[in-house]
Coordinates of C-alpha atoms in Angstrom, one line a residue:
X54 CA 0.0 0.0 0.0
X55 CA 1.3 3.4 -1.2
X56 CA -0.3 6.4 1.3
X57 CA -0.4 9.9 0.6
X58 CA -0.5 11.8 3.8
X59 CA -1.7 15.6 3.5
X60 CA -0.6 17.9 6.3
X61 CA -3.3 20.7 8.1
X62 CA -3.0 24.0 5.6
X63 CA 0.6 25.6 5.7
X64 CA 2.2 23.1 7.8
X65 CA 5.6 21.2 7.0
X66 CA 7.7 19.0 8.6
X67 CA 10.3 21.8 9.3
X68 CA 7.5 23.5 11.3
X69 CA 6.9 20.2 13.4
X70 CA 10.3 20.3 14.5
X71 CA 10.1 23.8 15.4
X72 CA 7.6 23.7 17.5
X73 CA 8.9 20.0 19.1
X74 CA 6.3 17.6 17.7
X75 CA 8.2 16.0 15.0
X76 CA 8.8 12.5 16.4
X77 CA 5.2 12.7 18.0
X78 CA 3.6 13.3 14.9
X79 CA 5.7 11.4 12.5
X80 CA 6.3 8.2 14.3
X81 CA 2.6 6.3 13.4
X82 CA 4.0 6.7 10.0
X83 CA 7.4 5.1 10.9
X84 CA 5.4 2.2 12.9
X85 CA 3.5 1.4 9.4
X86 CA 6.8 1.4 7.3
X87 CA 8.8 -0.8 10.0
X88 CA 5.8 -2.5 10.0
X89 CA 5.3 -3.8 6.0
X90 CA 2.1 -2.1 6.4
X91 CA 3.4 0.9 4.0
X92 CA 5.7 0.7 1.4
X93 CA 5.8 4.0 1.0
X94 CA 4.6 7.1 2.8
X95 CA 4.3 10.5 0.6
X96 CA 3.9 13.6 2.4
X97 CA 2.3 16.7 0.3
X98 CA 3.4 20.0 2.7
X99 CA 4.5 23.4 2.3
X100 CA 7.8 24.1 3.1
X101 CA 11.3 22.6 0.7
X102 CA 13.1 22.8 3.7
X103 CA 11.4 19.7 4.6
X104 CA 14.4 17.1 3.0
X105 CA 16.3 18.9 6.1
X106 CA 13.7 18.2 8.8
X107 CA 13.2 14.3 7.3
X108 CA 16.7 13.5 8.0
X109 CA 15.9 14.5 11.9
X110 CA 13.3 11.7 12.1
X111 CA 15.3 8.6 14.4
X112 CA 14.1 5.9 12.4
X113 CA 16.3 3.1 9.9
X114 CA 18.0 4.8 6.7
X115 CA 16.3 2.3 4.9
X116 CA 12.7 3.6 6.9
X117 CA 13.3 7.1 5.8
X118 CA 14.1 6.5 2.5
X119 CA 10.4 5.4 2.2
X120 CA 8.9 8.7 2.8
X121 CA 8.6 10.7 -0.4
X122 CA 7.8 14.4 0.1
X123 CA 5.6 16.5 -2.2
X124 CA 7.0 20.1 -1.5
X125 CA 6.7 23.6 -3.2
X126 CA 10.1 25.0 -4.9
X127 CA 9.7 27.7 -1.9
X128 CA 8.2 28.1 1.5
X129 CA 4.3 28.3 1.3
X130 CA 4.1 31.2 4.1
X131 CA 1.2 33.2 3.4
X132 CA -2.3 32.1 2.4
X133 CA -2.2 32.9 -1.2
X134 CA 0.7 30.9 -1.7
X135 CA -0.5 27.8 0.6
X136 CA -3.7 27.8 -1.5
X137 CA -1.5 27.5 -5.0
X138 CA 0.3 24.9 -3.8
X139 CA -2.4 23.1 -2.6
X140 CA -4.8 23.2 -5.8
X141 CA -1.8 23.0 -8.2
X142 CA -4.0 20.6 -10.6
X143 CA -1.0 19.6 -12.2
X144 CA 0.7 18.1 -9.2
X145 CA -2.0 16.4 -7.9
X146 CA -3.2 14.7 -10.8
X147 CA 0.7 13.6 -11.1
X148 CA 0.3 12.7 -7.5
X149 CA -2.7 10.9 -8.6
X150 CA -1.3 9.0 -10.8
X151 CA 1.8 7.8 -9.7
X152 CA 0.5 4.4 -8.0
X153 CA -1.2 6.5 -4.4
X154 CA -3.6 3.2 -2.9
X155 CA -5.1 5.9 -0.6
X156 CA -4.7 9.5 0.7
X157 CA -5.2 10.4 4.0
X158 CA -5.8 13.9 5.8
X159 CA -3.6 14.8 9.2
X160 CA -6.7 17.5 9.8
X161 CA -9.6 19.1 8.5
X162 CA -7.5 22.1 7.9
X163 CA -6.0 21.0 4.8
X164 CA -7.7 18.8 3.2
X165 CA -8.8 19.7 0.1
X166 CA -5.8 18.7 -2.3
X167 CA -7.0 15.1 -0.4
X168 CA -10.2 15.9 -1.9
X169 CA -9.1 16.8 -5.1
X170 CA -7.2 13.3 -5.4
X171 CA -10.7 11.8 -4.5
X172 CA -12.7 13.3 -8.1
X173 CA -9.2 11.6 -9.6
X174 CA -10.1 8.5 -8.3
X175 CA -7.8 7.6 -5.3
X176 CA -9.5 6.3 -2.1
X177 CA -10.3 9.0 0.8
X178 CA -9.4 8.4 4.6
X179 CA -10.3 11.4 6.2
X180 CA -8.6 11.8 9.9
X181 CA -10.1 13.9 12.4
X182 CA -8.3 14.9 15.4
X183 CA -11.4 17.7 16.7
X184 CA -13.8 19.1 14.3
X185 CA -12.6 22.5 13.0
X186 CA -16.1 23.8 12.5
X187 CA -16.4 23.3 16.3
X188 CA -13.8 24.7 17.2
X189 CA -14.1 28.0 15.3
X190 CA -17.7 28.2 16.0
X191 CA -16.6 27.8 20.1
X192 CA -14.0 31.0 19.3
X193 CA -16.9 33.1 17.9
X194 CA -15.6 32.6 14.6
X195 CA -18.9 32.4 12.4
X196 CA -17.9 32.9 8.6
X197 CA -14.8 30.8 9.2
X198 CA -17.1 27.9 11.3
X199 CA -19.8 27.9 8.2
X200 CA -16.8 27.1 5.4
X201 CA -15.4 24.5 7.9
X202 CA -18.9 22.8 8.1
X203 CA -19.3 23.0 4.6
X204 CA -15.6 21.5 3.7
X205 CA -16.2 19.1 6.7
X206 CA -19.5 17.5 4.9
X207 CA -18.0 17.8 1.5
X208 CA -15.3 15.9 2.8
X209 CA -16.7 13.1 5.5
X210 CA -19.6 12.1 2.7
X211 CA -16.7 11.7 -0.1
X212 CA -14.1 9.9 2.2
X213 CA -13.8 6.2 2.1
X214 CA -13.0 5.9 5.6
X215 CA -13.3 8.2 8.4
X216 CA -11.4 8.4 12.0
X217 CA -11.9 10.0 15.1
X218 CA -11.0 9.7 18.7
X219 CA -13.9 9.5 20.6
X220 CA -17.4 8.1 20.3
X221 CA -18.9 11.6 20.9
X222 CA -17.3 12.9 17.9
X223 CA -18.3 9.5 15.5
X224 CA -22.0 11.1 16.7
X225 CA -21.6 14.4 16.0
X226 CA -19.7 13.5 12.4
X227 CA -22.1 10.7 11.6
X228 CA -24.8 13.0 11.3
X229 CA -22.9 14.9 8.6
X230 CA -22.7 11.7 6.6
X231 CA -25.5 10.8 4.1
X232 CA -25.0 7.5 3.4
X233 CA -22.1 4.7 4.3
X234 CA -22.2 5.6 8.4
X235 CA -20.0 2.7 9.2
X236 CA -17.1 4.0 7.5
X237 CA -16.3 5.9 10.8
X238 CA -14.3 4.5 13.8
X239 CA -13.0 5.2 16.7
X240 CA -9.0 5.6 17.2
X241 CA -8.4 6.8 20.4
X242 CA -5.2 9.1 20.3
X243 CA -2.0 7.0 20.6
X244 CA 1.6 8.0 22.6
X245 CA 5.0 6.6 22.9
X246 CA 4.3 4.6 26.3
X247 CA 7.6 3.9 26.3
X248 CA 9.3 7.2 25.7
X249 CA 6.4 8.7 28.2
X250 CA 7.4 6.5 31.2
X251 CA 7.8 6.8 34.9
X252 CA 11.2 6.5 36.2
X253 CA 11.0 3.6 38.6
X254 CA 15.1 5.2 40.3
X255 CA 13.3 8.5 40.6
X256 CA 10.7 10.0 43.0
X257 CA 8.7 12.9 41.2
X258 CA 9.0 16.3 42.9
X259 CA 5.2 17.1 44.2
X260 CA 5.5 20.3 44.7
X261 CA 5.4 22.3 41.2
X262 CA 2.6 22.0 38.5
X263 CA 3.6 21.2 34.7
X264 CA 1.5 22.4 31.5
X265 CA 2.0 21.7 28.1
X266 CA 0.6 23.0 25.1
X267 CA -0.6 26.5 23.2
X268 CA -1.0 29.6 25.0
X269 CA -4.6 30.5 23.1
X270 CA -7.9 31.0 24.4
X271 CA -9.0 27.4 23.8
X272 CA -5.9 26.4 26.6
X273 CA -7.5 28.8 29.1
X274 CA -4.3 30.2 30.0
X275 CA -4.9 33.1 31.9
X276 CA -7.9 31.1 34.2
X277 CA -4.9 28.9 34.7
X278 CA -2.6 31.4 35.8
X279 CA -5.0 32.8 37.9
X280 CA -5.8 29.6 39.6
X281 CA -2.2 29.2 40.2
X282 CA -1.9 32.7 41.6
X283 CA -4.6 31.5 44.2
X284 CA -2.7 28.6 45.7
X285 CA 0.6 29.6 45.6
X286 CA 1.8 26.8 44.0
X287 CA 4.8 27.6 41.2
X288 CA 3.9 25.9 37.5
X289 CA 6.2 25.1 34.5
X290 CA 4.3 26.5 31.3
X291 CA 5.4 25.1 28.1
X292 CA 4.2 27.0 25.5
X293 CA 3.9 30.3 23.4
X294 CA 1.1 31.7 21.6
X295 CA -1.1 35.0 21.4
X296 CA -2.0 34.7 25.1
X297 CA 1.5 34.6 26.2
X298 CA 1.4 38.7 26.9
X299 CA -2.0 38.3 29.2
X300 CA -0.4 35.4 31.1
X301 CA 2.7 37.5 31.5
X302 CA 0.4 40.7 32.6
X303 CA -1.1 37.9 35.3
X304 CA 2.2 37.0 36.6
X305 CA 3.3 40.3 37.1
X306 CA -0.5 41.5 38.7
X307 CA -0.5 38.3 40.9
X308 CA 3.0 37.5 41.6
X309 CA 2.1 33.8 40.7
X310 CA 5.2 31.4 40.4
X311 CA 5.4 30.8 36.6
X312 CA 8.2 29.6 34.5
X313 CA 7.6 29.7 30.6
X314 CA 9.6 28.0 28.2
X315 CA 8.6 29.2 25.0
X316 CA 9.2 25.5 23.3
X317 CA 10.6 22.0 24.0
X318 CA 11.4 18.6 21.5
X319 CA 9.1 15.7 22.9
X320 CA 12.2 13.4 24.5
X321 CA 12.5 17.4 26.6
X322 CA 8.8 17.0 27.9
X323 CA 9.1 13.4 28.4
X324 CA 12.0 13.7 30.8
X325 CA 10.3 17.1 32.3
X326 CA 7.1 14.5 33.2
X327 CA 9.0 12.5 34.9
X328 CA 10.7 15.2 37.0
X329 CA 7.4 16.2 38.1
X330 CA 4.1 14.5 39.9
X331 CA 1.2 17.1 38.8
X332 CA 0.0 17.9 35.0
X333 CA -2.6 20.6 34.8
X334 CA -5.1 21.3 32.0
X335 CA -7.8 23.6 32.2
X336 CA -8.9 23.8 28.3
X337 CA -12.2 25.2 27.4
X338 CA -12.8 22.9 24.8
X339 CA -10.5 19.8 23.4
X340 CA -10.1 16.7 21.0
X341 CA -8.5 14.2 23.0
X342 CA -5.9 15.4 24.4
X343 CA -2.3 13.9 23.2
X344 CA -0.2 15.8 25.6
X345 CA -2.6 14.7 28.2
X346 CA -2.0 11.2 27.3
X347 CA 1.4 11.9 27.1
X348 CA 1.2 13.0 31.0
X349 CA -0.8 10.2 32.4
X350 CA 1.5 7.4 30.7
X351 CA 4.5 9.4 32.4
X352 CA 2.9 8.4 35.2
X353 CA 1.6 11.9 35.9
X354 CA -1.2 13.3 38.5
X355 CA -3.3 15.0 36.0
X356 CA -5.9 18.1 36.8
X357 CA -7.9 18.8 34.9
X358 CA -11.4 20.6 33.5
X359 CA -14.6 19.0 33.2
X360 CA -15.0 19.1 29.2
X361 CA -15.6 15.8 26.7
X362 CA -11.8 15.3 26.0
X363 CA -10.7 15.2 29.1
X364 CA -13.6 13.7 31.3
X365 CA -13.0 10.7 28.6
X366 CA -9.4 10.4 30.1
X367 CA -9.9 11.6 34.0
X368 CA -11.6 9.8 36.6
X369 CA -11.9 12.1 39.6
X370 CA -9.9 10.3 42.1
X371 CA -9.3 7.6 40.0
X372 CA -7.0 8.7 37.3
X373 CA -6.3 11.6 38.3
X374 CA -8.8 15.1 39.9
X375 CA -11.6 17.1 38.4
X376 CA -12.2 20.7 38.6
X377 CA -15.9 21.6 39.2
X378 CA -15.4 23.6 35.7
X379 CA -12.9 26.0 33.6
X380 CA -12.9 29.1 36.1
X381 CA -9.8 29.8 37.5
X382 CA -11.4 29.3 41.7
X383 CA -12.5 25.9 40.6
X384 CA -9.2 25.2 38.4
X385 CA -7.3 26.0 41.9
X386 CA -9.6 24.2 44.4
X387 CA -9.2 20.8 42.4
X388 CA -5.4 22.1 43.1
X389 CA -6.1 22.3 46.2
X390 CA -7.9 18.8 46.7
X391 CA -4.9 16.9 44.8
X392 CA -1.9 18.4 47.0
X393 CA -4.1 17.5 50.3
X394 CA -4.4 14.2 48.7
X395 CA -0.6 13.2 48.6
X396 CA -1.3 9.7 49.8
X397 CA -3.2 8.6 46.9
X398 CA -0.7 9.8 44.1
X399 CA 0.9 6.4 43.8
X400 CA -2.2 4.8 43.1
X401 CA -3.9 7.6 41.0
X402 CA -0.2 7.4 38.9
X403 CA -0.6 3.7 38.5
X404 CA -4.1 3.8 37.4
X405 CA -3.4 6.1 34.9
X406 CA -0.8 4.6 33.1
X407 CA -2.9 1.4 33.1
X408 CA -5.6 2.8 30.9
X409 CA -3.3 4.6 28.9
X410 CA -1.3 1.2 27.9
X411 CA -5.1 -0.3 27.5
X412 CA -6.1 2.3 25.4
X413 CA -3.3 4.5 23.4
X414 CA 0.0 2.6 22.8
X415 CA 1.5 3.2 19.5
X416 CA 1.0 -0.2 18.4
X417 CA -2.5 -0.7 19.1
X418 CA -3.5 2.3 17.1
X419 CA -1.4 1.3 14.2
X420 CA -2.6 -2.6 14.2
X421 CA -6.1 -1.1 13.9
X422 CA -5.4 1.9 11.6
X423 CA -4.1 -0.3 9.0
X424 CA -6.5 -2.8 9.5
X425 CA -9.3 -0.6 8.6
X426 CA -7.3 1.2 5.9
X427 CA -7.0 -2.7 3.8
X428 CA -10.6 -2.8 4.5
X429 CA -11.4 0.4 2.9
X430 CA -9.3 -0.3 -0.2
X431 CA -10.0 -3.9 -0.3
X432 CA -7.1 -5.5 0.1

């Protein structure tokens, strides 16, 4: 099998090192090529530089020299020049023709060159990590939530196959779909369990909360902030984005003990989880969250907000504490409840990690991902 893999709008390999997600995001495809499940993995993104940022990618020299890249002759920056690449007609019937079994979206964002590939006959798996449309519509973002929906039905009813990560969102996208429901399953986000381990020789300081990921709205940054301004605890942020100058404001209002690091590669957050006992995310809306994952196979004590995503992932008590919801007094009371609950970290951190190896490995995701992708294509 011969898979086309077409990255979110703009994006590029070079950019997924840049922002430390390049062996997250590119080792699924490495498992299928190791694997015999691929024979070759083409990657259509936006940036030359890419041939650099491939070479980065710890896999076999005979591995990477089974990803082909399908690359504009220069950076695709703006959005003018991102859309020409991605409806050049030219390439993608060339694409289309040169033996693809199936092409496969990383997001909604993105997609359409996938879609184009479709009217020349090659086979549609259509990924869904969150539902753009969603998300925009969540962020007040009408015009731009109406063109996701419409690119989002377009492209669920002409896919082959569809994935998402959790039965809520098979619902919400199977009522999109007009005919062929059962072409969309479930494929709960998968981690590195090994990379994301506890060390057994090392006893994780208690005393310093760890978050990881954009610092937009949707992350609920500032409430976060706040709530750690409340208890006095001090928190690692890892993370940049347009929030960045209101968490900053925060910090200096509050006096709250928070470190930002602007960026770190994943084998960096992997070892900063296992420095650390407590993982905080207070997100107003989510996906399922990877980084969250990430966390609880660590072996992390994970806090966290009461939205689908996370309530999937976090068993009060169980798996790790609740917050009553996203404001920052409930964000800092479910603070609160895990450092006066000490005694029960052990267990909580065990429990985690459990489901997470039940549910997420890397292999498990890949067994069944290519399992359903022969189905769709028949072979």
């Amino acid at each position: 099998m011969r898979l086309a893999l077409f990255l979110s709008f703009k994006a590029s390999l070079t950019k997924w090192h840049r922002e430390g997600i390049l062996s997250r995001e590119i080792q699924i495809y490495v498992r299928h090529l190791e694997r015999g499940y691929c024979d070759e993995v083409v990657i259509f993104s936006y940036d030359p530089a890419d041939h650099e940022a491939l070479a980065l990618v710890d896999c076999r020299p005979d591995i990477r020299a089974r990803f082909r890249l399908v690359t504009p002759r220069t950076k695709a920056t703006g959005n003018l020049s991102g859309l020409l690449h991605s409806l050049n007609l030219g390439l993608l019937w060339k694409l289309s023709r040169s033996g693809v079994s199936l092409s496969k979206t990383n997001q909604i964002s993105g997609s359409w060159p996938a879609l184009i590939l479709r009217l020349f006959g090659v086979p549609l798996f259509a990924r869904c990590g969150y539902l753009l449309s969603r998300r925009l519509f969540k962020n007040r973002q009408a015009l731009r939530g109406t063109v996701a929906l419409l690119i989002e039905a377009v492209l669920f009813n002409g896919a082959r196959l569809v994935s998402v990560t959790t039965e809520s969102a098979k619902a919400e996208i199977s009522r999109l779909i007009l005919w062929r429901k059962g072409k969309v399953f479930v494929a709960p986000t998968y981690v590195d369990t090994e990379l994301f381990a506890p060390d057994p020789d090392h006893v994780p300081e208690p005393g310093t909360l760890v978050f990881v990921g954009r610092l937009e709205p949707q992350k609920n940054v500032r409430a976060i902030a706040e709530a750690v301004a409340q208890t006095g605890m001090a928190l690692i942020m890892v993370g940049d984005g347009s929030e960045r100058p209101a968490v900053e404001a925060i910090i200096q209002r509050t006096g709250a003990r928070v470190t930002i690091i602007p960026r770190m590669q994943n084998m960096e957050i992997s070892a900063l989880f296992r420095q650390h006992r407590l993982f905080l995310l207070g997100s107003l809306h989510e996906g399922l969250p990877k980084v969250l994952i990430e966390a609880m196979s660590a072996g992390m004590v994970a806090i966290g907000s009461p939205i689908p995503g996370i309530v999937e992932l976090v068993e009060d008590q169980r798996t790790g504490y609740l917050a009553r919801s996203v404001a920052a007094e409930d964000l800092a009371e479910a603070i609160r409840r895990a450092m006066a609950d000490q005694a029960s970290h052990p267990a909580i951190s065990a429990a985690a990690r459990a489901r997470i190896l039940a549910r997420h490995s890397l292999d498990t995701y890949a067994t069944r991902e290519n399992s359903e992708m022969r189905r769709a294509i028949g072979l």
